[in-house]
PDB file of C-alpha atoms in Angstrom:
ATOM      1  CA  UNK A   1       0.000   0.000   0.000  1.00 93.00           C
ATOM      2  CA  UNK A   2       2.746   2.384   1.159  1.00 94.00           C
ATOM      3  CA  UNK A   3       3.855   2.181  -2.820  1.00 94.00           C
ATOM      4  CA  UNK A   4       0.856   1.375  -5.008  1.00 94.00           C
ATOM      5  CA  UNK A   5       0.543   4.768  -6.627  1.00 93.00           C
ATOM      6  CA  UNK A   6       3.479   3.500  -8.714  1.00 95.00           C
ATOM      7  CA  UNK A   7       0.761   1.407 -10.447  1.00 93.00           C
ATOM      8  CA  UNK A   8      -1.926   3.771 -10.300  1.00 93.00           C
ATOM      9  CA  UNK A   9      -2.148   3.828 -14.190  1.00 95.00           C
ATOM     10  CA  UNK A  10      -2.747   0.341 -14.372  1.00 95.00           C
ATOM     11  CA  UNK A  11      -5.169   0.425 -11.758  1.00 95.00           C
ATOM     12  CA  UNK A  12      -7.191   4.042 -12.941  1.00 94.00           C
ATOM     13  CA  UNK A  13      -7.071   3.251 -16.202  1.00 94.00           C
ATOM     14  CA  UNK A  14      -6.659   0.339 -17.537  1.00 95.00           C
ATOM     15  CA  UNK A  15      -7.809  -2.947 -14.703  1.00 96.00           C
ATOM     16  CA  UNK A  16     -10.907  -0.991 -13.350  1.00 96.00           C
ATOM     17  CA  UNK A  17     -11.874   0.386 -17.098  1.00 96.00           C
ATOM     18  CA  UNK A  18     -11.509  -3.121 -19.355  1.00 94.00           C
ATOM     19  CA  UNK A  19     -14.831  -4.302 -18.543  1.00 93.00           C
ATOM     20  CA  UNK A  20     -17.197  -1.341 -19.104  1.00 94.00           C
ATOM     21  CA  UNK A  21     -14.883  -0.213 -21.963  1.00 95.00           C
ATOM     22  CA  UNK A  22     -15.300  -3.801 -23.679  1.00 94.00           C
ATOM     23  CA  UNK A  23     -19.138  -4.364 -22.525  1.00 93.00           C
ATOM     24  CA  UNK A  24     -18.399  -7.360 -19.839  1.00 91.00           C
ATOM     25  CA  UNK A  25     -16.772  -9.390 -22.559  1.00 94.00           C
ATOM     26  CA  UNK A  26     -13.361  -8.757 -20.830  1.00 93.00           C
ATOM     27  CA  UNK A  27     -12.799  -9.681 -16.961  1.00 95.00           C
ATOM     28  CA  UNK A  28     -10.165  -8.656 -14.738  1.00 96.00           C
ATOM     29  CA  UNK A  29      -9.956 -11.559 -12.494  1.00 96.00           C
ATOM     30  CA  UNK A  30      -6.931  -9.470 -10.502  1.00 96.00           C
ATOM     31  CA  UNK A  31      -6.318  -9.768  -6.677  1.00 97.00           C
ATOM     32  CA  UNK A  32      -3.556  -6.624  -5.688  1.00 97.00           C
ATOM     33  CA  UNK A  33      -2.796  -7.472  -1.688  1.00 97.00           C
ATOM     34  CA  UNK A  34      -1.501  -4.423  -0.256  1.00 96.00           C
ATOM     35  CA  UNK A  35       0.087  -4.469   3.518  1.00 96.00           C
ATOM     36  CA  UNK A  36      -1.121  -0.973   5.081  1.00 96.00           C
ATOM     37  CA  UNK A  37      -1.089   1.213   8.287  1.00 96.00           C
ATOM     38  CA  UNK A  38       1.559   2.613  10.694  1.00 95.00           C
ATOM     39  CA  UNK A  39       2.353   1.942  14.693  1.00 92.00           C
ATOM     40  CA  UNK A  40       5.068  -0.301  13.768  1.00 90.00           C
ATOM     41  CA  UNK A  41       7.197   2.916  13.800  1.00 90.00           C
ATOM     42  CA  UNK A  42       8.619   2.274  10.260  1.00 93.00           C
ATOM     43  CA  UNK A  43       8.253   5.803   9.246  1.00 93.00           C
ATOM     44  CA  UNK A  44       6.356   8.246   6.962  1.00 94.00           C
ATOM     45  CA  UNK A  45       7.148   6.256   3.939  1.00 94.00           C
ATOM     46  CA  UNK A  46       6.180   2.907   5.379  1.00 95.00           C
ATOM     47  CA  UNK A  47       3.248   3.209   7.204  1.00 95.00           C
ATOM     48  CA  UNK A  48       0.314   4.613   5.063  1.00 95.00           C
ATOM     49  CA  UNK A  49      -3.317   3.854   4.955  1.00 96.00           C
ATOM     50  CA  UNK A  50      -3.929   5.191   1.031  1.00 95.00           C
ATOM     51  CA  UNK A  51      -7.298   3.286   0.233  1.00 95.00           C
ATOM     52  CA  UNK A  52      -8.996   6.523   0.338  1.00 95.00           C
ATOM     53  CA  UNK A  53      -7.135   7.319  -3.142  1.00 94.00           C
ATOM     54  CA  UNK A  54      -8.438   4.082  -4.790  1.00 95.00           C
ATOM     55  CA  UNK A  55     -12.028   4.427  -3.395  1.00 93.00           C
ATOM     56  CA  UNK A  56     -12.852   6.614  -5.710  1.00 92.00           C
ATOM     57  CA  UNK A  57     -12.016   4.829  -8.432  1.00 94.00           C
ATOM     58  CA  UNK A  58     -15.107   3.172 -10.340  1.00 95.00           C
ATOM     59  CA  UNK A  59     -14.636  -0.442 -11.044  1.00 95.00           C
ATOM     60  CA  UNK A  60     -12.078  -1.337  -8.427  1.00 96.00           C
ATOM     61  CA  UNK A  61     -13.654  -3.354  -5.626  1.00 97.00           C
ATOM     62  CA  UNK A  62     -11.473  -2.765  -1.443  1.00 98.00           C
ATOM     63  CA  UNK A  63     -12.483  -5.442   1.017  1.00 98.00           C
ATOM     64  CA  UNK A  64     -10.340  -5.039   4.384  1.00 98.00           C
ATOM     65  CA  UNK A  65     -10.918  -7.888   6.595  1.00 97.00           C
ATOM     66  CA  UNK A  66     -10.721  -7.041  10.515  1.00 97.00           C
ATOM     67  CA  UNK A  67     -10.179 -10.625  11.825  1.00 96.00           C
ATOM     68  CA  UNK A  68      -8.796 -14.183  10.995  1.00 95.00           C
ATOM     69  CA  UNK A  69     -11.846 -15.599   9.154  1.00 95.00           C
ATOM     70  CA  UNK A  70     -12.888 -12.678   7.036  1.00 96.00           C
ATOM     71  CA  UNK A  71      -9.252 -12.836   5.507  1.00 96.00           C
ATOM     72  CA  UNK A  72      -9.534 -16.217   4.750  1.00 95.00           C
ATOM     73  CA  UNK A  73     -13.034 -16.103   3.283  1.00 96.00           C
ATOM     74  CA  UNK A  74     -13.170 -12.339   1.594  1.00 97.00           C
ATOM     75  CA  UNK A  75      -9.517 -13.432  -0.078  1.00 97.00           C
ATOM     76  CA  UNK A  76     -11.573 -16.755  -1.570  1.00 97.00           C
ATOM     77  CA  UNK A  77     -14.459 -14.115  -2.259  1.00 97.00           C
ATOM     78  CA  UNK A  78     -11.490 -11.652  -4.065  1.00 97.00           C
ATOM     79  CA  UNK A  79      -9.890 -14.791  -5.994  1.00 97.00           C
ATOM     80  CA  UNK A  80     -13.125 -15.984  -7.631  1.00 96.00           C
ATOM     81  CA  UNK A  81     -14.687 -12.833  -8.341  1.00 96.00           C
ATOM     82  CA  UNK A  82     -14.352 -11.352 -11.820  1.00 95.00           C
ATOM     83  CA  UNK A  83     -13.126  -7.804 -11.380  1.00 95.00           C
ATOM     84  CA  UNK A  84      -9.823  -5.933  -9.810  1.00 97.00           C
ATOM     85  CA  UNK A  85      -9.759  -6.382  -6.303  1.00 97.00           C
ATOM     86  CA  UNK A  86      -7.389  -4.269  -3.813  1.00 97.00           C
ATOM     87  CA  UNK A  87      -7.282  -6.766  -0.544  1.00 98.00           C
ATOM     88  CA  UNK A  88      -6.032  -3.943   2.120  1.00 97.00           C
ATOM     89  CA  UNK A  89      -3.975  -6.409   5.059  1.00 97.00           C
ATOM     90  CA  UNK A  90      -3.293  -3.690   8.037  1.00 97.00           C
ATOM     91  CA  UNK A  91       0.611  -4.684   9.032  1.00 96.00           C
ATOM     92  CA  UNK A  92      -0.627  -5.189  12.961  1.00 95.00           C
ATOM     93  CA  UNK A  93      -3.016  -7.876  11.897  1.00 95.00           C
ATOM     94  CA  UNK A  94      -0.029 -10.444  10.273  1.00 95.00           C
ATOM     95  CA  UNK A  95       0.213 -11.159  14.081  1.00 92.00           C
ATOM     96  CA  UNK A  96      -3.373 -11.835  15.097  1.00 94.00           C
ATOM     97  CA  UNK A  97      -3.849 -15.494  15.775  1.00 93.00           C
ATOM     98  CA  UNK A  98      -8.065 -16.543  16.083  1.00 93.00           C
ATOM     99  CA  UNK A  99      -9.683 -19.755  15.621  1.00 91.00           C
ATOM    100  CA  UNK A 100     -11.159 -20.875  12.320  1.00 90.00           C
ATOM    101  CA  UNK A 101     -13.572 -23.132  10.823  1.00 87.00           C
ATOM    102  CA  UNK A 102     -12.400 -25.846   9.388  1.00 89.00           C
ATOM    103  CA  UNK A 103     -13.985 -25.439   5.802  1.00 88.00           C
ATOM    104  CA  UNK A 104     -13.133 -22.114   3.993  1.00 86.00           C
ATOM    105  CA  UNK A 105     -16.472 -20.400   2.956  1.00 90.00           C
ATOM    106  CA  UNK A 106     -16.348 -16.980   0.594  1.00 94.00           C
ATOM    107  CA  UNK A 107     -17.488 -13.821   2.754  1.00 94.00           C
ATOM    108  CA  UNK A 108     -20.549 -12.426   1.235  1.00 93.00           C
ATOM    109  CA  UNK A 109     -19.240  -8.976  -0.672  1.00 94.00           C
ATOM    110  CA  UNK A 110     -20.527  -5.916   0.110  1.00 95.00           C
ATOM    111  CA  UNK A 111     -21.833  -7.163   3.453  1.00 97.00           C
ATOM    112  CA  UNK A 112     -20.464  -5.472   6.694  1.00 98.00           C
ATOM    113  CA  UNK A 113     -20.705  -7.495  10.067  1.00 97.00           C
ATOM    114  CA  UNK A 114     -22.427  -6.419  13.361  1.00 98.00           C
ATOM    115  CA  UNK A 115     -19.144  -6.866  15.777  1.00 98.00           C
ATOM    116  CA  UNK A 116     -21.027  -5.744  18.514  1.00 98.00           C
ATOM    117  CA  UNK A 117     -24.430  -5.124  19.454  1.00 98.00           C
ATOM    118  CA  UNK A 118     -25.513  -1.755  21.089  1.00 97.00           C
ATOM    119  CA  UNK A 119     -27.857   1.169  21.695  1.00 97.00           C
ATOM    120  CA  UNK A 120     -26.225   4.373  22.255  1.00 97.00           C
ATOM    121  CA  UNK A 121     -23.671   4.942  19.845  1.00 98.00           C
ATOM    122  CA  UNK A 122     -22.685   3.080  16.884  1.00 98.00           C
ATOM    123  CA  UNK A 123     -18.620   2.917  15.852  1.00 98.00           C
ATOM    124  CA  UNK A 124     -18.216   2.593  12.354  1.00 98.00           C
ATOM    125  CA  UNK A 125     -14.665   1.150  11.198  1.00 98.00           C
ATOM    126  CA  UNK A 126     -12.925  -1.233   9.212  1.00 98.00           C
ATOM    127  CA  UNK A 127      -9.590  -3.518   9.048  1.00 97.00           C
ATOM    128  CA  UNK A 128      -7.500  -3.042  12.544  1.00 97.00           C
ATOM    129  CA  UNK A 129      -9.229  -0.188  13.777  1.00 98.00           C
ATOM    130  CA  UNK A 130     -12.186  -2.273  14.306  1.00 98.00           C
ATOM    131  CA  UNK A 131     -10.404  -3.952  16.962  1.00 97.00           C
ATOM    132  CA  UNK A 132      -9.730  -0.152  18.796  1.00 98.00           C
ATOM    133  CA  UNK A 133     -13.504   0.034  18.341  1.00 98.00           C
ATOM    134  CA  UNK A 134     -14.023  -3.350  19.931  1.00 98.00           C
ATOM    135  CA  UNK A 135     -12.095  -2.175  22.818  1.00 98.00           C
ATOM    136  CA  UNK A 136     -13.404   1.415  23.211  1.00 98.00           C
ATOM    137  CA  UNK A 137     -16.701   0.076  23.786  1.00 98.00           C
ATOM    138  CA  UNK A 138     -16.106  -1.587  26.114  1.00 98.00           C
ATOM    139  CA  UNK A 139     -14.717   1.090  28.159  1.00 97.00           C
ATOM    140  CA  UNK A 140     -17.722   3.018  27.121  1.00 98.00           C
ATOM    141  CA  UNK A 141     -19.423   0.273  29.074  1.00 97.00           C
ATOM    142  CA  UNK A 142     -17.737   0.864  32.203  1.00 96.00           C
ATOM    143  CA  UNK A 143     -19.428   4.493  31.764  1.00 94.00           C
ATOM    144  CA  UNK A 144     -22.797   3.475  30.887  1.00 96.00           C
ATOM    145  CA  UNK A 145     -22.830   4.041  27.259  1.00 97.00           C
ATOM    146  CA  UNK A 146     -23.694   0.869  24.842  1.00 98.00           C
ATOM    147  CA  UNK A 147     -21.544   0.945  21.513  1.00 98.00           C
ATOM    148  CA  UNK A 148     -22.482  -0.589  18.763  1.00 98.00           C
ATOM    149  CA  UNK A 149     -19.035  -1.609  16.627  1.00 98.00           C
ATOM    150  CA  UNK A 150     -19.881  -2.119  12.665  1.00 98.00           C
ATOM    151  CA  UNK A 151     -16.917  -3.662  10.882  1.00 98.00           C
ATOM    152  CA  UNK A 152     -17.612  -2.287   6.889  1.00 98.00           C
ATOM    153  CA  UNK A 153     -15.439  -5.333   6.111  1.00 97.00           C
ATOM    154  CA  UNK A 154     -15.859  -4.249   2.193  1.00 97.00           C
ATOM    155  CA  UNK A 155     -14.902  -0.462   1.162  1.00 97.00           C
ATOM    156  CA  UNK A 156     -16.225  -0.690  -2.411  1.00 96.00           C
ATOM    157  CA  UNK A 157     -18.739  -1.886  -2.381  1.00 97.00           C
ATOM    158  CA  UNK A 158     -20.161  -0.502   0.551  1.00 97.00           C
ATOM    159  CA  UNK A 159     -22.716  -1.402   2.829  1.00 98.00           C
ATOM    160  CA  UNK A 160     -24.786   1.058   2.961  1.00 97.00           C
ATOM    161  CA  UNK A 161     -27.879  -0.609   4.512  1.00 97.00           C
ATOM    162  CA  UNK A 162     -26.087  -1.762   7.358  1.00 98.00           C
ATOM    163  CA  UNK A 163     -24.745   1.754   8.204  1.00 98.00           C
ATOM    164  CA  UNK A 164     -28.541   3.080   8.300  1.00 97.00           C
ATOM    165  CA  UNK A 165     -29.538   0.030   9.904  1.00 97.00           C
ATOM    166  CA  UNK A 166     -26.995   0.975  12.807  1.00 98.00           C
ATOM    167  CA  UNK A 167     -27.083   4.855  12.645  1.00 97.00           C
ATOM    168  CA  UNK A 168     -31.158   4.694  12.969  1.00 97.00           C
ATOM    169  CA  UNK A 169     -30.734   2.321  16.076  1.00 97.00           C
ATOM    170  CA  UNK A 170     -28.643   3.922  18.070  1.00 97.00           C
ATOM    171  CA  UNK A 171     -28.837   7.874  16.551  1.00 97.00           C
ATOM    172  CA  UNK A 172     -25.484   8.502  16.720  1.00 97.00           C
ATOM    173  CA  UNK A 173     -22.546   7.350  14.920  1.00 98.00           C
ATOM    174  CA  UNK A 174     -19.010   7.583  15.188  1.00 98.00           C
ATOM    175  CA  UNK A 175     -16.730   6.667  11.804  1.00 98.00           C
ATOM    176  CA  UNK A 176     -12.859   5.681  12.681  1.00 98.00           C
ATOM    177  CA  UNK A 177     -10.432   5.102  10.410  1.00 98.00           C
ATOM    178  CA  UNK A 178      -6.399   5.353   9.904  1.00 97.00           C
ATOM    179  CA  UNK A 179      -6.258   7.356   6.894  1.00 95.00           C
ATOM    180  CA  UNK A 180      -5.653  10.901   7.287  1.00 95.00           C
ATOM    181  CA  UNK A 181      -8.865  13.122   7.840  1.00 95.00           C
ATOM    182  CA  UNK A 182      -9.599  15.242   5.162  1.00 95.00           C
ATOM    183  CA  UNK A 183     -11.106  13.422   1.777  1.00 94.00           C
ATOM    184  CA  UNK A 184     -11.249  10.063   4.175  1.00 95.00           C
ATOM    185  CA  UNK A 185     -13.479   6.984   3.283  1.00 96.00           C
ATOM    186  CA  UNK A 186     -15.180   8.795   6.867  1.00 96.00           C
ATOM    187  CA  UNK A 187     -15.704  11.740   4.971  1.00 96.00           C
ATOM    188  CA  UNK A 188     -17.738   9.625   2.577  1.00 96.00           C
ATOM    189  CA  UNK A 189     -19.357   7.767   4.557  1.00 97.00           C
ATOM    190  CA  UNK A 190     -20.693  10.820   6.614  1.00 97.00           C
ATOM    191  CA  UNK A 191     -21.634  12.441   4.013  1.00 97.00           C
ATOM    192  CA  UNK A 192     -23.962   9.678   3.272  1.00 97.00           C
ATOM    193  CA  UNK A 193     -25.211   9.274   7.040  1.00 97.00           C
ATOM    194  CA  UNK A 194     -26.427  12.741   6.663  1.00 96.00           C
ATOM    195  CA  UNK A 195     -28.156  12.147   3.897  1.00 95.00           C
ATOM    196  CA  UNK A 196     -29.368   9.280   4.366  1.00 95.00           C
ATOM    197  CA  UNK A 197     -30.455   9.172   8.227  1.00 94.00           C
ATOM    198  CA  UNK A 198     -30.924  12.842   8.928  1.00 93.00           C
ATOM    199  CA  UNK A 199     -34.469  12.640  10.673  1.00 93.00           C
ATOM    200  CA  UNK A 200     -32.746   9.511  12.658  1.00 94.00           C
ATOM    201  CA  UNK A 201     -29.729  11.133  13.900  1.00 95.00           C
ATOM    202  CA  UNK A 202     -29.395  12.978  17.609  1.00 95.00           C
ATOM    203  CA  UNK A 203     -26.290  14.014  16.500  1.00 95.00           C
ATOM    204  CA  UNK A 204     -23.984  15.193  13.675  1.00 96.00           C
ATOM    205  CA  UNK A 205     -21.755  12.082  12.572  1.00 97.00           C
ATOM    206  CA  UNK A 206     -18.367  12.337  13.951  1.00 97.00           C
ATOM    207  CA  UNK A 207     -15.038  11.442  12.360  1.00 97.00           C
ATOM    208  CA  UNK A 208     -11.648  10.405  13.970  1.00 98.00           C
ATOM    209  CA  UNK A 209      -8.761  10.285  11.504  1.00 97.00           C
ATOM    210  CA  UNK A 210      -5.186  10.606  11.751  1.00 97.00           C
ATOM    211  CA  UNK A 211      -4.184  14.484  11.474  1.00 96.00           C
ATOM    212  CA  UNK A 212      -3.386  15.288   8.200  1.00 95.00           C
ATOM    213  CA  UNK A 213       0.604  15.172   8.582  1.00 94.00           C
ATOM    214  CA  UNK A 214       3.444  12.085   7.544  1.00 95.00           C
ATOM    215  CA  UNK A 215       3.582   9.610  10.399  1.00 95.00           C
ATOM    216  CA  UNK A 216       6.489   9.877  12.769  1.00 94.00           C
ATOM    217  CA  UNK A 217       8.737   7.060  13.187  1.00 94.00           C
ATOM    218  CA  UNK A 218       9.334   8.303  16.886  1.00 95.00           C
ATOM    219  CA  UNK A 219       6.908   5.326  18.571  1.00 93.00           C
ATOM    220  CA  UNK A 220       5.826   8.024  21.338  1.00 94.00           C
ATOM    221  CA  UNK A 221       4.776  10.806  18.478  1.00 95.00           C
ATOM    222  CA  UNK A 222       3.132   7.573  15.949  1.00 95.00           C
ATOM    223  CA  UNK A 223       1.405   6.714  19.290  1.00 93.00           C
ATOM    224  CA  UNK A 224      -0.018   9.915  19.746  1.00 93.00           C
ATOM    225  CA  UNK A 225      -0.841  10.590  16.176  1.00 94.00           C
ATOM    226  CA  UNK A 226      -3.027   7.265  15.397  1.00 96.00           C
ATOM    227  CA  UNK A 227      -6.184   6.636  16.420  1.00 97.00           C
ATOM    228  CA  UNK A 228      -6.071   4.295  19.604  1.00 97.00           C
ATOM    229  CA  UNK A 229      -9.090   3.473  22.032  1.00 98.00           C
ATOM    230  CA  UNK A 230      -8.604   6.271  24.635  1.00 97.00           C
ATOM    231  CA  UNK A 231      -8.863   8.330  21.498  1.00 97.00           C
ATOM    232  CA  UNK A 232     -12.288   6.599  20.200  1.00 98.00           C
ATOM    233  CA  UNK A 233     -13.511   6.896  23.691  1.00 98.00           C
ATOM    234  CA  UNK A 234     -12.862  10.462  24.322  1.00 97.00           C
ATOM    235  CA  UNK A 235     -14.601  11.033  20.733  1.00 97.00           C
ATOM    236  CA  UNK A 236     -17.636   8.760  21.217  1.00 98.00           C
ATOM    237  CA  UNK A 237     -18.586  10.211  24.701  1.00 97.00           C
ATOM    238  CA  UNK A 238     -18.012  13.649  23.793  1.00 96.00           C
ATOM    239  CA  UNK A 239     -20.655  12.762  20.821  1.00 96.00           C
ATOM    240  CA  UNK A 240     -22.814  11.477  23.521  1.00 95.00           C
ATOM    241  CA  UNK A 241     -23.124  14.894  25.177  1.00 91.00           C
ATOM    242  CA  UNK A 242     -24.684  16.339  21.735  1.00 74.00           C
TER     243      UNK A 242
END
């Protein structure tokens, strides 16, 4: 990830353009795995969360699994399907060891997964932050506020009925991601909370990004910069007072 807009070409205008260009008689069966994300402190160059740049691009599929079994079975999902797929694999996950079924089933595409069940607030993430999320709630537990933790699973395509589902059950929502703030896939996805749930919401949907700046390869500064669950927390129950 920290390098792919070397191939940016090939993936803006040639993989995600072959099919509609050619009418469907041409697939792009093409699976591009891309290693993302910092607090590993490798440095500005090597720890980058860039999806945001390819999820605008039309005809390029993102899935980002958050835990063992949804990168097993959204990589089968990725292999078999018929179009350019960007597989985003966050660096801190490599180390993650879960139990698994024993068969390998493809992950439904464009279907997010209820992590956790809740009433107040609902945290909106994807790939390792949905773990943060997971763990901010449930310090936002221990202060009397149920989270709700929606992992998108699949950037493009998008879920969008599960983020209304969750938004218009709990009225609140709270998007994390890694990617630097401005022109985020939270940005996006705001955008279409408000327009979407407007008459639902008790609040304006929040964002928490990393600042728009390079990320330091000082661990205490990375640390700082990235979003972390203290951080998602502080964010959600300072939502909760809107």
């Amino acid at each position: 990830m920290d390098f792919i807009t070397l191939m940016f070409d090939q993936l803006l205008n040639h993989a995600s353009k072959y099919r509609y260009m050619y009418a469907g008689s041409v697939k792009v069966p093409m699976v591009v795995r891309a290693p993302c994300g910092g607090g590993r402190g490798y440095g500005a160059t090597h720890s980058q969360s860039l999806e945001s740049y390819l999820y605008r691009i039309p005809g390029l599929k993102l899935f980002a699994p958050a835990t063992c079994e949804d990168a097993r079975g959204m990589l089968l999902s990725a292999i078999r399907d018929d179009n350019p797929v960007v597989f985003i694999e966050h660096k801190k996950l490599y180390g993650v060891r879960e139990e698994v079924g024993d068969e390998i089933e493809p992950t439904p595409v464009g279907k997010a997964r209820l992590a956790r069940e809740g009433n107040d607030i609902a945290l909106i993430s994807y790939s390792y932050m949905v773990r943060h999320c997971l763990a901010a709630a449930q310090e936002l537990q221990k202060n009397g506020v149920s989270a709700l933790v929606l992992d998108l699973r699949s950037l493009s395509p998008l879920d969008d009925d599960a983020i209304a589902a969750a938004v218009e059950h709990t009225g609140r929502a709270l998007v994390v991601e890694e990617g630097t703030r401005t022109g985020g896939i939270g940005a996006e996805i705001s955008a279409r909370i408000s327009e979407s749930c407007f008459f639902e919401l008790e609040a304006p949907p929040a964002r928490l990004a990393t600042p728009d700046t390079p990320i330091p390869c000082s661990p205490p500064l990375e640390n700082a910069l990235l979003p972390n669950p203290a951080a998602i927390t502080r964010a959600a129950m300072a939502l909760m007072k809107d």
